[in-house]
Coordinates of C-alpha atoms in Angstrom, one line a residue:
X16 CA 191.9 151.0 124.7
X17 CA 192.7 152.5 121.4
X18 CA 196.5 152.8 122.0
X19 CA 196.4 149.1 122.6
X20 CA 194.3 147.6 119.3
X21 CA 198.1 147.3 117.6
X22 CA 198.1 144.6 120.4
X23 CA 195.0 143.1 119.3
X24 CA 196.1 143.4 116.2
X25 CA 199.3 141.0 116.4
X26 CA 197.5 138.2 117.7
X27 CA 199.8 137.6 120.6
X28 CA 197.4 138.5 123.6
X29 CA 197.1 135.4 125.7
X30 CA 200.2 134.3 124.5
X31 CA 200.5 130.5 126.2
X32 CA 196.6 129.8 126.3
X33 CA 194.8 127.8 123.5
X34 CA 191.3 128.3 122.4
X35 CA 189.1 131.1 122.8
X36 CA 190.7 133.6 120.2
X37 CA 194.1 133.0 121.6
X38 CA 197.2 131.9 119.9
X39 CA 198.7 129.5 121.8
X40 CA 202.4 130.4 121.7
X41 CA 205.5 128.3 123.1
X42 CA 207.7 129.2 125.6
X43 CA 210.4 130.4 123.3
X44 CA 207.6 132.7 121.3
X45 CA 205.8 133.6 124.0
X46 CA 209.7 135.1 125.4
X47 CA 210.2 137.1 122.7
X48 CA 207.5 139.2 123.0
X49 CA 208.1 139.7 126.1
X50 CA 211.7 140.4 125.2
X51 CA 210.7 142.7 122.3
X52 CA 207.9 144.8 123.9
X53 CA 210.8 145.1 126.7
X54 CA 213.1 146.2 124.2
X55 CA 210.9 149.2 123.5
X56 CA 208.8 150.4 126.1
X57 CA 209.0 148.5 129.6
X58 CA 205.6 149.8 130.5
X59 CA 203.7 148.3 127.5
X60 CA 205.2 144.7 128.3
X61 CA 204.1 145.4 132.5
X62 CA 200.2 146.1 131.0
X63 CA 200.7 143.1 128.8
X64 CA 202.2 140.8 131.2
X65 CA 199.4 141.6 133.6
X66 CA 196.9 141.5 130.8
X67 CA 197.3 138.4 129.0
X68 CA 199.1 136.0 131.3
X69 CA 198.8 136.4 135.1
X70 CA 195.1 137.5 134.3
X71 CA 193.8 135.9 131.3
X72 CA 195.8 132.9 132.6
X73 CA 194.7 132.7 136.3
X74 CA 191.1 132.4 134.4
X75 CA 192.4 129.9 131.5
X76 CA 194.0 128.1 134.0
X77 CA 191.8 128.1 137.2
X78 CA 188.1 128.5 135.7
X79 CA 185.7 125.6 134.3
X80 CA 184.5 126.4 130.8
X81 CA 181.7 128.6 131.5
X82 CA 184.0 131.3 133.0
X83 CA 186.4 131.0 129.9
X84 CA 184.0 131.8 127.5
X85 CA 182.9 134.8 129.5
X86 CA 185.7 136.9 129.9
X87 CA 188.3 135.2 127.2
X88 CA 187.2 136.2 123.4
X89 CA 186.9 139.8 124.5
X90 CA 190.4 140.2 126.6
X91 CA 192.1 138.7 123.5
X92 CA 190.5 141.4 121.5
X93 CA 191.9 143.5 124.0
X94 CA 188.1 144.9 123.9
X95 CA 188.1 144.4 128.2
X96 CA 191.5 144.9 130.1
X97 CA 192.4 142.8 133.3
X98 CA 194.3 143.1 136.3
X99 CA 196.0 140.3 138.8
X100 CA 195.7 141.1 142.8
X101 CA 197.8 139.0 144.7
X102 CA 200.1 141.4 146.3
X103 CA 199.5 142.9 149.4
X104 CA 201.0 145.9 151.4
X105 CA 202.6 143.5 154.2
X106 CA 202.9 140.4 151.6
X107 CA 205.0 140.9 148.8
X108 CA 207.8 137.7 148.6
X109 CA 205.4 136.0 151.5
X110 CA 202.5 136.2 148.6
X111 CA 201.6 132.9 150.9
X112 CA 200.5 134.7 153.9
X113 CA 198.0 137.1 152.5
X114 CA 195.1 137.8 154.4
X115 CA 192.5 139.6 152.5
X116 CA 189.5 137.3 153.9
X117 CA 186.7 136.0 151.9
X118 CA 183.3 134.8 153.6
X119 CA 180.8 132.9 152.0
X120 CA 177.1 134.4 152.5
X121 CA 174.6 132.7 150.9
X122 CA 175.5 133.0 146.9
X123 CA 177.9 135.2 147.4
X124 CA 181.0 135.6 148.7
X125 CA 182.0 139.5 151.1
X126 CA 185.6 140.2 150.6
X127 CA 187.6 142.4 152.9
X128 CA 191.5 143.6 152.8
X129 CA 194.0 145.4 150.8
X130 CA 196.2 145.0 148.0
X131 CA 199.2 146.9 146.8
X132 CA 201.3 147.6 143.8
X133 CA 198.2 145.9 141.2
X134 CA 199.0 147.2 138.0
X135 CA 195.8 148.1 136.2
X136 CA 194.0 147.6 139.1
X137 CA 192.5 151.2 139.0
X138 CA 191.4 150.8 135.5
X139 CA 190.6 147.1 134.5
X140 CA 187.3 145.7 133.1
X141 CA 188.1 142.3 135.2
X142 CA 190.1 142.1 137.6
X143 CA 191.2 138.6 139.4
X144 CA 191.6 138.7 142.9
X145 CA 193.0 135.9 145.5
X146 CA 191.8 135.7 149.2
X147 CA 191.8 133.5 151.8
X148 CA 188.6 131.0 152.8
X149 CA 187.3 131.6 156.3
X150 CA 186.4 128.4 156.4
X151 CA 188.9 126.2 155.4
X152 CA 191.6 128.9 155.6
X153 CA 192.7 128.4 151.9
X154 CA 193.1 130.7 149.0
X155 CA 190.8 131.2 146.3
X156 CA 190.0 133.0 143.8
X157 CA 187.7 135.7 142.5
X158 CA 186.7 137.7 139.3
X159 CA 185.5 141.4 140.1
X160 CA 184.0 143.0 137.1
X161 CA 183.2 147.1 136.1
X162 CA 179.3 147.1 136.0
X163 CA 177.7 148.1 133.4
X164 CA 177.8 152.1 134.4
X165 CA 181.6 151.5 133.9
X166 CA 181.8 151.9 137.8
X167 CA 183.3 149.1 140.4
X168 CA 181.3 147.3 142.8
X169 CA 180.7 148.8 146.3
X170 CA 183.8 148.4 148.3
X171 CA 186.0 148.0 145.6
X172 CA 188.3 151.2 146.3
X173 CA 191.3 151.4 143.7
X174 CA 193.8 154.4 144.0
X175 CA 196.3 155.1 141.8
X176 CA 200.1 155.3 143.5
X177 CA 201.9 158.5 142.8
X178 CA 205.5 159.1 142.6
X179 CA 207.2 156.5 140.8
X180 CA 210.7 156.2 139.4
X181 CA 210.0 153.6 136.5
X182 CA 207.7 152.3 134.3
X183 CA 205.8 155.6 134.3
X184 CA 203.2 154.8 131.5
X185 CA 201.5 151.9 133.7
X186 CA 200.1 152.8 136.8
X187 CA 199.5 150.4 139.8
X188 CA 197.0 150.5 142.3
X189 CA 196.3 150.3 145.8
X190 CA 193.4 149.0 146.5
X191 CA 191.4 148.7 149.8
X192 CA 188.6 146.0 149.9
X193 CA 185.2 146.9 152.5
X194 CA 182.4 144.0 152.5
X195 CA 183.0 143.7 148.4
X196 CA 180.3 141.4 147.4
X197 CA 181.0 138.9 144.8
X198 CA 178.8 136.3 143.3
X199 CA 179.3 132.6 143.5
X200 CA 179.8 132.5 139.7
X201 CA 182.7 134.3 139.9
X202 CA 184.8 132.2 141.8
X203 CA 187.1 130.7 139.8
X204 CA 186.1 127.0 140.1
X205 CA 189.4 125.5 139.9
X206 CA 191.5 127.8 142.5
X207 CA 191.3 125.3 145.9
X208 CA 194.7 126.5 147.5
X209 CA 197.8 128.7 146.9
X210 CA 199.1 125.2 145.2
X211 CA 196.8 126.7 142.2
X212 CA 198.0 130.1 142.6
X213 CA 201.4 128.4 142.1
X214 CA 200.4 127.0 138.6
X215 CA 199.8 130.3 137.2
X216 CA 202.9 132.1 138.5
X217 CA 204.5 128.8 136.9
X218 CA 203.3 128.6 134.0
X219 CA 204.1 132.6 133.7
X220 CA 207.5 132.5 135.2
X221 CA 210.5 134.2 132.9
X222 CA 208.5 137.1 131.7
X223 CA 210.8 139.2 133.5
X224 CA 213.7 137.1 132.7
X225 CA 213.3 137.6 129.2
X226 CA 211.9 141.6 129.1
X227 CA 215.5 141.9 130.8
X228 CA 217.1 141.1 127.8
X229 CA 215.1 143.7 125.6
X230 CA 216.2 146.3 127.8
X231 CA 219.6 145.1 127.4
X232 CA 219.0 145.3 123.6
X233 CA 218.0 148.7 123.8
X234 CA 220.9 149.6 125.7
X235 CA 223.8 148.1 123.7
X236 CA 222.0 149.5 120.5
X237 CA 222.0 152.9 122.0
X238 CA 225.3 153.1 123.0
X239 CA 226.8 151.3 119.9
X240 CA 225.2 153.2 118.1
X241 CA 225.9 156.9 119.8
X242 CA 229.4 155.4 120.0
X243 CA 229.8 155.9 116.5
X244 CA 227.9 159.3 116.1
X245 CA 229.4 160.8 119.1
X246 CA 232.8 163.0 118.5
X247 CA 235.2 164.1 121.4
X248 CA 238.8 165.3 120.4
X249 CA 238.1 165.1 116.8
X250 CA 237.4 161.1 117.0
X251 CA 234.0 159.5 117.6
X252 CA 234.2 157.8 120.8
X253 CA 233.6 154.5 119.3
X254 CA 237.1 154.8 118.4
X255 CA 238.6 154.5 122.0
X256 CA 239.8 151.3 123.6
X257 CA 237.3 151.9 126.6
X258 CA 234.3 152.2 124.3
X259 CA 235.1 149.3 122.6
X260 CA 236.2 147.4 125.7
X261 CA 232.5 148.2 127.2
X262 CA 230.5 147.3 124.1
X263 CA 232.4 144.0 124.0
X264 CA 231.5 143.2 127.5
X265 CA 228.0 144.4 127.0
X266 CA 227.5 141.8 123.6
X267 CA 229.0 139.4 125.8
X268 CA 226.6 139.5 128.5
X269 CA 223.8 140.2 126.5
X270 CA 224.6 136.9 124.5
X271 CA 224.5 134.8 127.5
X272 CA 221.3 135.9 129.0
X273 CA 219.5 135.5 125.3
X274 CA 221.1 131.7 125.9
X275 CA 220.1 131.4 129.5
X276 CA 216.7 132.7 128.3
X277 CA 216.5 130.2 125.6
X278 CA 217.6 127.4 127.4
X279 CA 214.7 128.6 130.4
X280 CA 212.2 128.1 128.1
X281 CA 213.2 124.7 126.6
X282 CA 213.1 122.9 129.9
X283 CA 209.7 124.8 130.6
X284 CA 208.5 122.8 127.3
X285 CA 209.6 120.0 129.0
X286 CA 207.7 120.6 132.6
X287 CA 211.6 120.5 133.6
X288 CA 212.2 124.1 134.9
X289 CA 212.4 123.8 138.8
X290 CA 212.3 126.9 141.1
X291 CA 216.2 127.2 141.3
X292 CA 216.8 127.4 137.4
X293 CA 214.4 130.3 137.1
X294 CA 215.6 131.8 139.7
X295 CA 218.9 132.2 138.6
X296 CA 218.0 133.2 134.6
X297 CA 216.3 136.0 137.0
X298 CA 219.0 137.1 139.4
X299 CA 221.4 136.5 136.0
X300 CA 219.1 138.6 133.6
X301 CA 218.7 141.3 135.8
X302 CA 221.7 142.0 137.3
X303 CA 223.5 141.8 134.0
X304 CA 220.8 144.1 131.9
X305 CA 221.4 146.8 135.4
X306 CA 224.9 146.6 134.5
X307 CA 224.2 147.3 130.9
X308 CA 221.6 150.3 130.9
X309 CA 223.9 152.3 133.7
X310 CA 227.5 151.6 131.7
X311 CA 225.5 152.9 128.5
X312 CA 224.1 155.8 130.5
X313 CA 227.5 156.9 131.4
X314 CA 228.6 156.2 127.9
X315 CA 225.8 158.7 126.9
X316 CA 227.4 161.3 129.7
X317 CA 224.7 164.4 130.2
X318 CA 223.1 163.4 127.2
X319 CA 221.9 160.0 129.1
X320 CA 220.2 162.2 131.4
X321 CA 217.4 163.4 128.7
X322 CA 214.4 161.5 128.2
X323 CA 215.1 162.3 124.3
X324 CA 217.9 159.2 124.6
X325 CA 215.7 156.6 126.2
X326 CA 218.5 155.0 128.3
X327 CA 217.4 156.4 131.3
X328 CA 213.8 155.1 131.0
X329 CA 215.4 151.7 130.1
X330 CA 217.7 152.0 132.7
X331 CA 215.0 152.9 135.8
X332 CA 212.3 150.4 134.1
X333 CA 215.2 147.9 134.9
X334 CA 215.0 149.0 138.2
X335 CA 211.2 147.9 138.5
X336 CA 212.3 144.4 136.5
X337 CA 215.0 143.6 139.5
X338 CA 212.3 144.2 141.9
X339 CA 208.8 142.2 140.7
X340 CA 208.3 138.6 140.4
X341 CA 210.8 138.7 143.1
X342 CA 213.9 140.5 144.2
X343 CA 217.0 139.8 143.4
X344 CA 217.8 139.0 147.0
X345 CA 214.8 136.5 147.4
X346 CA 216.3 135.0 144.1
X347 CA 219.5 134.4 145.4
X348 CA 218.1 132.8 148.3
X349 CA 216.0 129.9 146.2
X350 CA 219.6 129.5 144.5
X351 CA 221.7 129.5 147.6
X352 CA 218.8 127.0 149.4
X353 CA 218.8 124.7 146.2
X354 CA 222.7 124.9 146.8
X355 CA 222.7 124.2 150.7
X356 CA 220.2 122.3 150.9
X357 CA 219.7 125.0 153.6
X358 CA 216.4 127.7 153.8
X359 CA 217.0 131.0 155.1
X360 CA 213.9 132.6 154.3
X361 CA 212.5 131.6 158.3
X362 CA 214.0 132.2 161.4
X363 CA 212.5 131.4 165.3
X364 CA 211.7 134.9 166.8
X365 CA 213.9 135.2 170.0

């Protein structure tokens, strides 16, 4: 926790939400961090992402007033961390479909599944997790909490996954879920279907969009600026028509996703963002900040190998960018659907 108290410290943790020691940021302001802590250290804006919007906005947006008091004030403070489970290790894009079960039992409610890829999930203070009803067969959601020995409930089994390209400094968990008891006070009261799942990942959609950009940033200012301390024939490299060619194209593109970006979170103001425009700021963003981070690793030649440079962790983070909060090939299918008027996400089994 003490490596994160220069969070607390900007008063940006809960970013969107109002109330409850939060600062209730727009769209635009609430990008730019996201941009910013993407522009130095990908890892940072994954544990804040998780931290302060999917988490402290799944209970902002799905508890009654009660729960927000609980667990708010002290995740602003960054004094408790949290963690979103949705994912699962069959459900990733189909998010829809999970099936961790939940069963009510008397006043409480016994839990049972598995979830995959939750960062924080191995070390959060509260973590929200979404299941599906028994009875009714829709998804809710749940709150499970450290006790006060700092250990998880029974059946809570988090492990941490090994062996990761990108975003190093964050871990995610897998986590397997055995007749985890929860009591009826922790169910979110608000969360009656994976329509309310949906207004959380709305209402935090972009994140990546715009932490895309700030590893863009990073990459043009890297290789402008080793462009101009770099000598090869007795010239610094900047000086060659390639360079410069690159570095043009890169301030292009990084221009229009900073617009694209902006624009994004203008018709979010507006409740006018529909599933197609983010979509594409997404498959836009990230293609385009790929491109940038491996045309200024080459730039860097063996030097954008070392750590010492950065690219490279820019340039692999970007990797893990393209991938959550959807694909970029399940983002070009919401565009190409929104431009057929045709879905190919199902197909009849022959």
């Amino acid at each position: 926790l003490p490596a994160f108290k220069g969070l607390a410290d900007l008063g940006v943790v809960g970013t969107f939400i109002e109330g409850y020691g939060c600062p209730g940021l727009s769209r635009q302001a609430a990008g730019l961090v996201a941009r910013e802590m993407g522009r130095i250290d990908g890892s940072v804006n994954t544990f804040f992402g998780v931290h302060s919007n999917l988490c402290m906005g799944s209970i902002y947006m799905l508890g009654n007033e009660e729960q927000r008091q609980r667990w708010l004030p002290t995740m602003a403070k960054i004094e408790t961390t949290g963690a979103f489970a949705l994912t699962e290790p069959t459900h990733g894009s189909d998010s829809v479909s999970l099936e961790t079960s939940a069963r009510r039992d008397g006043d409480h409610w016994v839990l049972n599944g598995h979830k995959r890829w939750i960062g924080n999930g191995h070390a959060a203070d509260v973590i929200v997790l979404y299941a599906r009803d028994e009875a009714d067969g829709q998804v809710k959601c749940f709150v499970v909490e450290k006790q006060e020995d700092g250990e998880y409930p029974q059946g809570y089994l988090p492990t941490v996954i090994d062996g990761k390209i990108g975003k190093r400094a964050i871990n995610q968990a897998d986590i397997v879920i055995e007749n985890l008891r929860i009591p009826e006070e922790n169910r979110l009261e608000n969360c009656h279907s994976f329509k309310d799942v949906n207004k959380v990942l709305k209402a935090t959609r972009g994140g990546a969009s715009w932490e895309a950009v700030g590893h863009g940033m990073a990459a043009f200012e890297i290789a402008a600026n080793y462009a101009l301390e770099r000598e090869q024939f007795g010239m610094p490299i900047a000086s060659y028509q390639l360079v410069q060619e690159r570095l043009a194209t890169m301030l292009s593109d990084l221009t229009s996703m900073q617009l694209l970006c902006t624009r994004m979170a203008q018709l979010q103001e507006r409740d006018q963002l529909t599933d197609a425009m983010a979509s594409m700021v997404k498959m836009t963003t990230s293609r385009k900040a790929l491109a940038m981070c491996r045309t200024a690793r080459d730039m860097l030649g063996g030097n954008g190998l070392l750590l010492e440079y950065h690219i490279g962790r820019h340039l692999t983070d970007m990797e893990v960018v393209s991938t959550y909060e959807g694909t970029d090939s399940m983002q070009a299918l919401i565009v190409g659907r929104e431009i057929t008027r045709i879905s190919s996400f199902t197909r009849t089994r022959s």
